[in-house]
Amino acid sequence: MVRQKGPSSIRPVYKRITLPLKTPFSRLNFKLQAVLLATERSRRLDLFKKQKVSADKFYFNPEARYKRVYDYINLHLMNEAWFQRNQMSGLRSSGSGFLEFTDGFDFKTSKDLEQQIDQEWPTCLLPNKVTQEKLDAIFRYRNERNFWASQVRTVRLQRKLGHSDPAYAFHDYAAMRASVIEEGRAIIGLAMQIALRQSLHHDAIPLSWERLAHVFGYAAGEISRGRDPADYLMDGSAPLLWKGGLTDARTPFKKRVTYNTGRTQFMALKQYFLPVAHILGAMSVISSHPYISKNLLDSRWPSYQSRPEDLLRGYRAGFSFMDDPDDELLTKATIIYALRFQLHLTRKNAHAGSKALLSPQQIIRLESDFHPAKIVDTHRVIDISEGQVFLREPLLKKYYRVQGLYAQELLHLKKRPRPVLTLKKQPSEELLQTSLPAMILLPLPNAIVNALRSYEDTNQKPL
């Protein structure tokens, strides 16, 4: 990967990606993931060069270091592999012979069999129309056909890849995904959320990367005394992030990810993640509110936090579209939120001393016929009583009790809508999945505004 001259950023691995509205959402999901993974691979390769570590040790196929298209193809390959693994467990039961289920059908060719089953399929949905044995056979055939179709897709993907083996294994993908979430979304994405809210509600303050770095630094006033910026912006139900690593070749360790980071570390992360900062900003906003994926307990695609203790937490903050490629709502929300970040932060801020935070030449431009998300500056407050706040979150429209410091910040907001004391019946999830949610961006908490104001730029007059 060729580096741009100057310390400001790494050259984007893509110039642009297209996200057409009519494209299947799983492909849109993998397109977005591929961009983030390619950016993370570029970052790792640059770090390996500095540390004089061979990248061959980190990927199964060394050529994966160079071809950016590998990420998109590899995501599809891994998806097919997980699908086949789940299908295999149901198809290959002990004691059953190969194609034994076809004994219940009268056919001469495979085409005859397929037509017969397709004709009989509607009757399977009616009670007492077919025997249980025939019903089992039809289901077995349809599952076998899906399994075979997945194998055909796998072969086609392997031909595109040029190898029968994947570019890298799922555990390598999981490690890169963790870095994107623990460093990209948690710090640069959160910084983008702060920047967009600052430009909307506090435009008297100049907008700059240096000022954002100051907020995340140790000298940022109240935030430095045991508080992270995320405490003020994310619901308290979000699980703690733990960054995994190795102290040596054999000893693993975990360290809690903190949002209080020095300027040097912040600017280093900005250098690498700047091309995808608008996508990370969208992920940050989404992860700030509770959510629950409809496929949470499906092991076909293990989520970022897929341990049993995390699954039991259920409806909570901290989810992203990388947790579940089959979640249409998360994928589409990420796209329209990222389009809003791209549109707003590539423009000059109203303050005379500000410049556009994101340069169109430095980011991976998203081109789509999706419309950027609508911005609303207030929460739908359902009830406030005895120091507790109940809200309706923007994606699934579920009602929830706000947790942590975030709840206290909402209680002290000057601009707050009157509580809606009567809870209406919630729409079905099926209807909600087709909606395009607005992006809730409230004024920033006083602690973060004070941290922004406390930054002293020698080239600017005092505020």
C-alpha positions as MATLAB code, in Angstrom:
seq = 'MVRQKGPSSIRPVYKRITLPLKTPFSRLNFKLQAVLLATERSRRLDLFKKQKVSADKFYFNPEARYKRVYDYINLHLMNEAWFQRNQMSGLRSSGSGFLEFTDGFDFKTSKDLEQQIDQEWPTCLLPNKVTQEKLDAIFRYRNERNFWASQVRTVRLQRKLGHSDPAYAFHDYAAMRASVIEEGRAIIGLAMQIALRQSLHHDAIPLSWERLAHVFGYAAGEISRGRDPADYLMDGSAPLLWKGGLTDARTPFKKRVTYNTGRTQFMALKQYFLPVAHILGAMSVISSHPYISKNLLDSRWPSYQSRPEDLLRGYRAGFSFMDDPDDELLTKATIIYALRFQLHLTRKNAHAGSKALLSPQQIIRLESDFHPAKIVDTHRVIDISEGQVFLREPLLKKYYRVQGLYAQELLHLKKRPRPVLTLKKQPSEELLQTSLPAMILLPLPNAIVNALRSYEDTNQKPL';
ca = [
       0.000    0.000    0.000;
       1.440    3.367   -1.031;
       1.484    6.031    1.618;
       0.646    9.629    0.870;
       3.331   12.175    1.501;
       2.915   13.921    4.792;
       1.774   12.607    8.178;
      -1.928   13.404    7.779;
      -3.308   10.072    6.596;
      -2.848    6.797    4.792;
      -4.144    6.723    1.232;
      -7.624    5.131    1.029;
      -7.616    1.527   -0.190;
     -10.655    2.393   -2.332;
     -11.565    5.692   -3.965;
     -15.288    4.990   -3.782;
     -17.818    2.203   -3.393;
     -21.346    2.057   -4.781;
     -24.246    0.949   -2.604;
     -27.344    0.679   -4.824;
     -30.695    0.590   -3.092;
     -31.867   -2.541   -4.927;
     -28.761   -4.595   -4.121;
     -29.405   -7.464   -1.657;
     -28.613   -6.091    1.783;
     -26.203   -8.926    2.633;
     -24.014   -7.803   -0.278;
     -24.236   -4.208    0.912;
     -23.168   -5.420    4.354;
     -20.133   -7.253    2.959;
     -19.197   -4.261    0.798;
     -19.039   -2.051    3.876;
     -17.208   -4.706    5.884;
     -14.704   -5.230    3.055;
     -13.825   -1.533    3.082;
     -13.171   -1.611    6.838;
     -11.181   -4.853    6.642;
      -9.044   -3.603    3.759;
      -8.319   -0.449    5.766;
      -7.390   -2.526    8.817;
      -5.131   -4.790    6.728;
      -3.398   -1.712    5.348;
      -2.876   -0.454    8.899;
      -1.492   -3.791   10.069;
       0.900   -4.082    7.155;
       2.224   -0.612    7.852;
       2.695   -1.489   11.536;
       4.376   -4.786   10.582;
       6.821   -2.892    8.404;
       7.676   -0.547   11.246;
       8.097   -3.470   13.635;
       9.929   -5.539   10.990;
       7.450   -8.382   11.389;
       6.583  -10.589    8.449;
       2.912  -10.359    7.531;
       3.065  -13.977    6.299;
       2.676  -15.083    9.918;
      -0.721  -13.417   10.210;
      -2.553  -14.645    7.123;
      -3.093  -18.106    5.727;
      -2.594  -16.903    2.153;
       0.259  -14.367    1.719;
      -1.347  -12.918   -1.424;
      -4.159  -11.596    0.757;
      -1.768   -8.818    1.691;
      -2.088   -7.217   -1.706;
      -5.490   -7.780   -3.315;
      -8.218   -5.655   -1.775;
     -10.976   -7.626   -3.532;
     -10.019  -10.633   -1.383;
     -11.868   -9.176    1.597;
     -15.234   -9.021   -0.167;
     -14.864  -12.495   -1.694;
     -13.548  -13.930    1.547;
     -16.540  -12.629    3.508;
     -18.858  -14.453    1.116;
     -16.725  -17.607    1.388;
     -16.859  -17.546    5.178;
     -20.601  -16.937    5.038;
     -21.082  -20.008    2.824;
     -18.840  -22.069    5.106;
     -20.918  -21.193    8.192;
     -24.121  -21.938    6.277;
     -22.837  -25.345    5.148;
     -21.686  -26.212    8.647;
     -25.155  -25.588   10.051;
     -26.847  -27.398    7.177;
     -24.543  -30.401    7.510;
     -25.483  -30.938   11.140;
     -29.144  -31.281   10.153;
     -28.676  -33.288    6.953;
     -26.212  -35.955    7.943;
     -28.041  -37.681   10.772;
     -26.758  -41.061   11.909;
     -28.269  -44.119   10.250;
     -29.581  -42.376    7.127;
     -28.161  -43.251    3.735;
     -27.220  -40.867    0.952;
     -30.329  -39.725   -0.997;
     -32.418  -42.174    1.038;
     -35.156  -39.546    1.284;
     -35.870  -39.860   -2.479;
     -37.458  -43.311   -1.940;
     -40.811  -41.676   -1.269;
     -41.023  -40.105   -4.734;
     -41.819  -41.500   -8.172;
     -39.540  -39.896  -10.756;
     -37.286  -40.698  -13.727;
     -35.011  -37.671  -13.865;
     -33.819  -35.116  -11.345;
     -35.934  -32.510  -13.143;
     -39.031  -34.655  -12.571;
     -38.190  -34.887   -8.879;
     -37.709  -31.151   -8.565;
     -40.980  -30.345  -10.316;
     -42.868  -32.877   -8.195;
     -41.549  -31.442   -4.930;
     -42.194  -27.847   -6.004;
     -45.791  -28.814   -6.827;
     -46.302  -30.572   -3.507;
     -44.613  -27.890   -1.402;
     -47.727  -25.650   -0.971;
     -49.710  -28.587    0.421;
     -47.062  -29.123    3.096;
     -48.194  -25.914    4.734;
     -51.741  -27.262    5.164;
     -52.582  -29.625    8.054;
     -53.050  -33.342    7.372;
     -52.407  -33.104    3.618;
     -49.209  -35.190    3.493;
     -47.791  -37.885    5.738;
     -45.059  -37.002    8.200;
     -42.656  -39.270    6.301;
     -43.367  -37.439    3.043;
     -43.090  -34.090    4.779;
     -39.683  -35.006    6.220;
     -38.540  -36.124    2.779;
     -39.595  -32.846    1.149;
     -37.867  -30.778    3.805;
     -34.759  -32.941    3.493;
     -34.728  -32.457   -0.278;
     -35.079  -28.679   -0.019;
     -32.283  -28.533    2.537;
     -30.066  -30.720    0.354;
     -30.777  -28.458   -2.613;
     -29.840  -25.372   -0.572;
     -26.672  -27.122    0.588;
     -25.738  -28.041   -2.979;
     -26.445  -24.481   -4.206;
     -24.145  -23.149   -1.470;
     -21.387  -25.507   -2.615;
     -21.805  -24.261   -6.202;
     -21.488  -20.652   -4.993;
     -18.391  -21.625   -3.032;
     -16.702  -23.050   -6.130;
     -17.467  -19.886   -8.082;
     -16.038  -17.725   -5.302;
     -12.900  -19.870   -5.132;
     -12.407  -19.397   -8.871;
     -12.663  -15.639   -8.443;
     -10.199  -15.836   -5.586;
      -7.839  -17.996   -7.626;
      -7.354  -20.403   -4.707;
      -9.288  -23.256   -3.174;
      -8.376  -22.021    0.315;
      -9.728  -18.784    1.799;
      -7.540  -15.705    1.837;
      -7.596  -15.842    5.645;
      -9.444  -17.826    8.285;
     -12.401  -16.651   10.354;
     -10.257  -16.159   13.445;
      -8.113  -13.700   11.445;
     -11.270  -11.912   10.368;
     -12.484  -11.835   13.983;
      -9.188  -10.280   15.102;
      -9.420   -7.566   12.432;
     -13.067   -6.926   13.264;
     -12.126   -6.525   16.917;
      -9.504   -3.903   16.007;
     -12.027   -1.993   13.896;
     -14.490   -1.955   16.813;
     -12.069   -1.474   19.715;
      -9.947    1.232   18.101;
     -11.731    2.462   14.987;
     -15.321    2.720   16.200;
     -14.545    3.258   19.889;
     -12.244    6.232   19.344;
     -12.340    7.647   15.811;
     -16.032    6.780   15.372;
     -16.894    8.393   18.714;
     -14.831   11.438   17.726;
     -16.905   11.713   14.534;
     -20.108   11.582   16.579;
     -18.789   14.401   18.784;
     -17.737   16.395   15.711;
     -21.126   16.122   14.005;
     -23.005   17.062   17.168;
     -20.598   19.943   17.727;
     -21.137   21.277   14.201;
     -24.919   21.049   14.592;
     -25.363   22.493   18.083;
     -22.137   24.248   19.080;
     -20.906   25.876   15.883;
     -19.354   28.768   17.821;
     -16.513   26.345   18.620;
     -14.029   25.762   15.786;
     -13.996   22.206   14.473;
     -10.626   20.466   14.162;
      -8.905   17.148   14.696;
      -6.573   18.755   17.244;
      -9.532   19.858   19.344;
     -11.067   16.373   19.169;
      -7.722   14.852   20.194;
      -7.745   17.186   23.183;
     -11.155   15.851   24.282;
      -9.779   12.312   24.228;
      -6.572   13.353   25.994;
      -5.760   13.279   29.676;
      -5.992   17.065   30.039;
      -9.644   17.339   29.055;
     -11.000   18.783   32.287;
     -13.737   16.790   33.992;
     -13.456   13.877   31.564;
      -9.942   13.087   32.781;
     -11.156   12.411   36.325;
     -12.354    8.855   35.867;
     -14.764    9.531   32.982;
     -14.541    8.534   29.344;
     -16.261   10.565   26.617;
     -18.282    7.416   25.870;
     -19.803    7.517   29.380;
     -21.639   10.693   28.378;
     -22.679    9.538   24.899;
     -23.439    5.805   25.128;
     -26.116    3.993   27.075;
     -24.736    2.216   30.124;
     -25.918   -1.179   28.866;
     -23.002   -1.292   26.404;
     -20.506   -3.974   27.479;
     -16.932   -3.020   28.238;
     -14.515   -3.431   25.347;
     -11.469   -5.567   25.996;
      -8.501   -5.413   23.655;
      -6.831   -8.812   23.273;
      -3.154   -9.310   22.600;
       0.006  -11.209   23.481;
       2.685  -10.311   25.963;
       4.922  -12.869   24.255;
       4.502  -15.772   21.863;
       2.538  -17.866   24.359;
       0.919  -15.600   26.938;
      -2.361  -13.917   25.994;
      -3.637  -10.858   27.828;
      -6.664   -8.595   27.761;
      -6.723   -4.885   28.488;
      -9.799   -2.739   28.830;
     -10.204   -0.273   25.986;
     -10.297    3.248   27.387;
     -11.455    6.285   25.479;
      -9.046    8.545   27.365;
      -6.096    8.355   25.043;
      -3.090   10.575   24.523;
      -2.824   12.906   21.566;
      -0.117   10.808   19.899;
      -2.216    7.629   19.970;
      -5.347    9.475   18.861;
      -3.629   11.104   15.885;
      -2.025    7.778   14.928;
      -5.463    6.139   14.820;
      -6.790    9.100   12.857;
      -3.984    8.652   10.340;
      -5.087    5.096    9.582;
      -8.871    5.274   10.015;
      -9.491    8.661    8.365;
     -10.572    7.069    5.022;
     -13.467    5.282    6.780;
     -14.161    7.822    9.538;
     -17.695    8.516    8.239;
     -18.557    4.798    8.421;
     -17.088    4.524   11.922;
     -19.108    7.581   12.964;
     -22.295    5.860   11.818;
     -21.327    2.739   13.771;
     -20.705    4.863   16.865;
     -24.147    6.469   16.766;
     -25.871    3.111   16.275;
     -23.902    1.437   19.064;
     -24.842    4.236   21.482;
     -28.429    2.964   21.751;
     -29.706   -0.474   22.820;
     -30.494   -2.961   20.079;
     -30.988   -6.688   19.687;
     -30.333   -8.574   16.499;
     -33.038  -10.939   15.315;
     -30.306  -13.560   14.732;
     -28.530  -13.069   18.051;
     -28.584  -16.733   19.040;
     -27.739  -17.975   15.532;
     -24.148  -19.249   15.515;
     -23.927  -19.067   11.738;
     -21.970  -15.814   11.999;
     -20.475  -15.349   15.478;
     -20.806  -11.754   16.606;
     -18.028   -9.618   18.043;
     -19.144  -10.541   21.559;
     -20.617  -13.996   21.169;
     -19.722  -15.583   24.489;
     -22.642  -17.038   26.497;
     -22.477  -14.264   29.090;
     -22.772  -11.650   26.322;
     -25.693  -13.386   24.627;
     -27.615  -13.381   27.889;
     -27.396   -9.599   28.020;
     -29.747   -9.465   25.037;
     -31.137   -6.017   24.353;
     -28.201   -3.657   24.931;
     -26.039   -0.975   23.371;
     -22.854   -1.836   21.502;
     -24.114   -3.636   18.371;
     -22.880   -2.949   14.849;
     -23.623   -4.223   11.341;
     -20.454   -6.353   11.564;
     -22.163   -8.539   14.182;
     -24.726   -9.938   11.759;
     -24.612   -9.728    7.939;
     -28.243  -10.929    7.835;
     -29.552   -7.932    9.776;
     -31.115   -5.709    7.124;
     -32.033   -2.880    9.482;
     -28.525   -2.500   10.935;
     -26.971   -2.573    7.465;
     -29.285    0.044    5.965;
     -29.093    2.276    9.041;
     -25.289    2.215    8.844;
     -25.406    3.252    5.175;
     -27.790    6.183    5.590;
     -26.018    7.372    8.763;
     -22.620    7.191    7.028;
     -24.020    9.147    4.083;
     -25.086   11.890    6.506;
     -21.624   11.991    8.109;
     -20.046   12.137    4.650;
     -22.345   14.937    3.499;
     -22.009   17.074    6.622;
     -18.365   16.693    7.637;
     -16.952   17.232    4.142;
     -18.423   20.749    4.296;
     -16.864   23.725    6.011;
     -18.216   24.449    9.496;
     -20.061   27.713   10.113;
     -17.249   28.996   12.354;
     -14.775   31.196   10.490;
     -11.819   29.327   11.978;
     -13.005   25.880   10.905;
     -12.208   23.762    7.888;
     -13.973   20.678    6.579;
     -13.054   17.854    8.935;
     -13.112   15.213    6.182;
     -11.545   15.872    2.798;
     -13.361   14.192   -0.121;
      -9.958   13.147   -1.480;
      -8.981   11.404    1.758;
     -12.086    9.327    2.425;
     -13.628    6.357    0.644;
     -16.612    8.019   -0.936;
     -19.965    6.252   -0.609;
     -22.154    6.570   -3.701;
     -25.730    5.432   -3.218;
     -29.330    6.159   -4.112;
     -30.160    5.795   -0.407;
     -30.972    9.186    1.086;
     -28.809   10.402    3.997;
     -30.479    9.904    7.358;
     -32.740   12.593    8.729;
     -31.355   14.235   11.870;
     -33.506   14.834   14.943;
     -32.201   16.712   17.969;
     -34.447   15.274   20.684;
     -35.193   11.837   22.057;
     -38.706   10.437   22.151;
     -39.052   10.451   25.956;
     -41.658    7.959   27.136;
     -41.525    8.589   30.864;
     -39.424   10.274   33.539;
     -40.012    9.261   37.137;
     -37.921    8.912   40.290;
     -34.728    9.805   38.480;
     -35.237    7.220   35.733;
     -35.646    7.929   32.030;
     -37.513    5.736   29.569;
     -36.906    6.327   25.866;
     -37.847    4.867   22.505;
     -34.713    3.943   20.570;
     -34.493    4.892   16.876;
     -34.050    1.548   15.113;
     -36.492   -1.056   16.458;
     -38.620    1.631   18.192;
     -38.518   -0.386   21.404;
     -39.000    1.281   24.788;
     -36.147    0.974   27.254;
     -34.819    2.325   30.537;
     -31.711    4.424   30.051;
     -28.706    3.288   32.086;
     -25.535    4.937   33.335;
     -24.313    8.514   33.186;
     -26.128    8.927   29.867;
     -29.418    8.912   31.783;
     -28.261   11.726   34.071;
     -27.253   13.797   31.071;
     -30.733   13.458   29.593;
     -32.317   14.579   32.863;
     -30.327   17.816   32.744;
     -31.011   18.679   29.108;
     -32.666   22.061   28.730;
     -34.472   21.105   25.531;
     -36.492   18.046   26.438;
     -39.833   16.928   25.023;
     -42.752   16.269   27.343;
     -43.041   12.618   28.385;
     -45.579   10.452   26.595;
     -47.306    8.688   29.457;
     -49.480    6.336   27.382;
     -47.526    3.548   25.734;
     -49.027    2.638   22.388;
     -48.818   -0.879   21.029;
     -45.533   -1.271   19.168;
     -45.637   -2.111   15.464;
     -44.569   -5.548   14.356;
     -40.856   -6.140   13.802;
     -41.572   -7.045   10.209;
     -42.824   -3.517    9.491;
     -40.013   -1.936   11.468;
     -37.364   -3.760    9.458;
     -38.442   -1.908    6.328;
     -38.243    1.582    7.884;
     -35.292    3.910    7.564;
     -34.575    5.355   11.009;
     -33.667    8.952   11.779;
     -30.350    9.721   13.472;
     -30.731   11.165   16.984;
     -28.003   13.758   17.626;
     -28.579   15.781   20.777;
     -26.506   18.769   21.941;
     -23.288   17.598   23.564;
     -23.099   17.223   27.361;
     -21.537   20.144   29.241;
     -18.462   18.127   30.207;
     -17.567   17.509   26.575;
     -18.432   21.068   25.515;
     -16.142   22.355   28.283;
     -13.396   20.004   27.113;
     -13.787   21.307   23.552;
     -13.626   24.908   24.764;
     -10.598   24.246   26.964;
      -8.405   23.460   23.971;
      -5.955   26.281   23.341;
      -4.924   26.761   19.756;
      -2.068   29.229   19.424;
      -3.352   30.187   15.986;
      -6.857   31.050   17.216;
      -8.203   33.841   19.405;
      -9.640   32.731   22.769;
     -13.347   31.836   22.694;
];
